[in-house]
XYZ file of C-alpha atoms in Angstrom:
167
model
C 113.501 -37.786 -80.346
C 110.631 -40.155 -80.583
C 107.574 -39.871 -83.125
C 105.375 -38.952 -80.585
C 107.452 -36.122 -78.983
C 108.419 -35.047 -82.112
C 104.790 -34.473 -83.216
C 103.863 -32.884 -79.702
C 106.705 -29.888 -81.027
C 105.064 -30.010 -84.124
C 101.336 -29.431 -82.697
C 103.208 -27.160 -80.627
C 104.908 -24.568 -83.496
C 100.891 -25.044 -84.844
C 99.790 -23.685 -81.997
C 102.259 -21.047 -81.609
C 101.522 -19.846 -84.706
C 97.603 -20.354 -84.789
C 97.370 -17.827 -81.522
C 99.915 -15.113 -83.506
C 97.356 -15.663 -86.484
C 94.422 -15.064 -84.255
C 96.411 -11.711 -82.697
C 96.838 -10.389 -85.887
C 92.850 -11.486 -86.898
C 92.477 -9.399 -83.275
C 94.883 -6.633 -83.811
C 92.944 -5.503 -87.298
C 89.475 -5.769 -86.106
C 88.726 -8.688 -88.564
C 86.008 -11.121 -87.776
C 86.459 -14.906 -88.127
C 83.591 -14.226 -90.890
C 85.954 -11.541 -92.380
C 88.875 -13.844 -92.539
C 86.678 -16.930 -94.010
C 85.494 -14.269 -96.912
C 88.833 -12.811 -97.846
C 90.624 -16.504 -98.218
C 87.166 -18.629 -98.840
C 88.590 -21.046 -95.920
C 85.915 -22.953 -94.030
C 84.742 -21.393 -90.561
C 85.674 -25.316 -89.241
C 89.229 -24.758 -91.072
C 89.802 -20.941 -89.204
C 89.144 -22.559 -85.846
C 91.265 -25.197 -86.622
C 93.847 -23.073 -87.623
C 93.314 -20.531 -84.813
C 93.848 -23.510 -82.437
C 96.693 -25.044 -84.047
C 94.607 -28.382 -85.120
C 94.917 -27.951 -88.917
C 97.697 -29.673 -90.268
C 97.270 -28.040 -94.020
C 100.618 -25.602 -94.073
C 98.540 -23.964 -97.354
C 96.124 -22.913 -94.769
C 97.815 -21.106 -92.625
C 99.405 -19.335 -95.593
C 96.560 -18.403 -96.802
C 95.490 -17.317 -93.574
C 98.674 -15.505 -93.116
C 98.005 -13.573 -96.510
C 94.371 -12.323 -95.207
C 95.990 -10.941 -92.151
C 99.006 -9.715 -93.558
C 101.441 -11.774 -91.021
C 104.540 -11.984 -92.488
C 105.538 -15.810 -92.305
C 109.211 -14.403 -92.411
C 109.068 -13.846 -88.287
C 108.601 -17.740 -88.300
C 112.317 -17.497 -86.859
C 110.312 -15.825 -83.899
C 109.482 -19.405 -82.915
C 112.940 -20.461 -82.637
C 112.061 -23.474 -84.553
C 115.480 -25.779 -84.274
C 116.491 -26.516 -87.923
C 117.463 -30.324 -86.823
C 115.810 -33.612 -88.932
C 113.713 -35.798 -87.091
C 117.140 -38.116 -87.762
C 120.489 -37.388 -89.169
C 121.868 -39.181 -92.285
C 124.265 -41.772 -91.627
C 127.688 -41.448 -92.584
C 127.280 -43.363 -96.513
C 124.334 -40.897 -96.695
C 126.303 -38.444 -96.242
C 129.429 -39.060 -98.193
C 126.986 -39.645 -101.021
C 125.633 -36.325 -100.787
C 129.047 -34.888 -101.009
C 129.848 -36.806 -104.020
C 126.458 -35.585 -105.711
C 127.728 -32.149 -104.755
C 130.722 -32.752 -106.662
C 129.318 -34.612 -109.271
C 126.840 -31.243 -109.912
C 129.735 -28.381 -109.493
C 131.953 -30.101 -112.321
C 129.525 -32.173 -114.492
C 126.106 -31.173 -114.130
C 126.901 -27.365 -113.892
C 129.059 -27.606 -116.788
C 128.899 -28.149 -120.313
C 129.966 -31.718 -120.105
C 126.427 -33.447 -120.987
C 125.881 -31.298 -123.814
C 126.719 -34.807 -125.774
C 125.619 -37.665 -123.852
C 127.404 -39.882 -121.611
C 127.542 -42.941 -119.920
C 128.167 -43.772 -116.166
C 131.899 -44.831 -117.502
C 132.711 -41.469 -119.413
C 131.202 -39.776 -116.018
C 133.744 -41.526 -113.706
C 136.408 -41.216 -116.318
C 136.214 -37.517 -116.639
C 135.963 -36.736 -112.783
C 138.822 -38.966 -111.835
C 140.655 -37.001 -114.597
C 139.673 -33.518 -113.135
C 140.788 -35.168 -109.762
C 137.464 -34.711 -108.628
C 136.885 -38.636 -107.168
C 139.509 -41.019 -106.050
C 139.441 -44.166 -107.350
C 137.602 -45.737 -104.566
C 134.712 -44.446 -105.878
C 132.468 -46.803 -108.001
C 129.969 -46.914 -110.866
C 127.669 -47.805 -109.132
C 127.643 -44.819 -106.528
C 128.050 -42.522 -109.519
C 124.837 -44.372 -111.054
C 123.148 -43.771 -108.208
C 123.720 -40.135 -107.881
C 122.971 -39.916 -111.597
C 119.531 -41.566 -111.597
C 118.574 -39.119 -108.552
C 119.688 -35.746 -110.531
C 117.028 -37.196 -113.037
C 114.519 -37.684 -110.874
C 115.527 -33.878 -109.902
C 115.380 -33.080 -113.568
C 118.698 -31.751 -113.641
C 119.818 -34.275 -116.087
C 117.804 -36.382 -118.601
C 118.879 -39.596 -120.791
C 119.099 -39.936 -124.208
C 119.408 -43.403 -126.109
C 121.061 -46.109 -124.785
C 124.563 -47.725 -125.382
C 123.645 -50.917 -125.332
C 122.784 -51.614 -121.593
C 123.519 -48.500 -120.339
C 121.840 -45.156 -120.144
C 123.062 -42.199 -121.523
C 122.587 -38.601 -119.209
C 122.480 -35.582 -121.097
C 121.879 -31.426 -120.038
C 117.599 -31.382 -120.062
């Protein structure tokens, strides 16, 4: 799907929604004035939103709230739950080794005491988690994005190397 079609569908689940929002505004006999009082929105904003134009999701929730549509019948839309692109393939083998890596490492108690990139590997090749195809360097990898998660921190370092530890 290109860019632009893909943020026609977009405009076009705004708009979808903007017109139920409106209905609802309708259906209880609130004014735009009404709506713009209960959620302090901007009278520009509730057009915008009414029309589909406003691009602010918080709006719309807000919005929502006033009117009391419940954003749960979003599946109304029949939104397809697809990514403007699929991963590749080493995308998503690394995914299922960050999966793995979580279930028996993170999820565990086995960064109570730090450790390295080296223990990590060590320990899941032991639990037969990882063949040994799989390298430091993808298990790095996976570690330094669980930290940016926050699911793991690091401690001091041996030497070069970072230590990951339970946050």
């Amino acid at each position: 799907m290109s860019n632009k079609s893909n943020t026609n569908s977009i405009s076009f689940y705004r708009e979808k929604l903007g017109f139920k929002l409106k209905s609802y505004r309708l259906g209880k006999y609130l004014s735009i004035e009404d709506v713009i009082y209960m959620t302090e929105i901007s009278k520009s904003s509730i057009i915008k939103i009414e029309k589909g134009e406003a691009k602010n999701i918080d709006l719309y929730v807000e919005y929502a709230k006033a009117v009391q549509y419940p954003l749960e019948t979003l599946i109304d839309f029949k939104i397809p739950l697809k990514p403007k692109k699929e991963l590749p393939k080493d995308r998503k083998e690394a995914t299922k080794l960050t999966a793995k890596i979580r279930e028996h490492i993170v999820n565990s108690n086995f960064l109570e005491v730090g450790k390295t990139v080296a223990n990590i590997k060590t320990e899941l090749l032991r639990i037969n988690v990882i063949d040994q195809f799989v390298t430091s360097t993808a298990i790095a990898g996976v570690m330094r994005n669980l930290k940016q998660d926050e699911l793991v921190k690091t401690g001091e370092k041996v030497g070069r190397k970072e230590v990951y530890l339970k946050p």
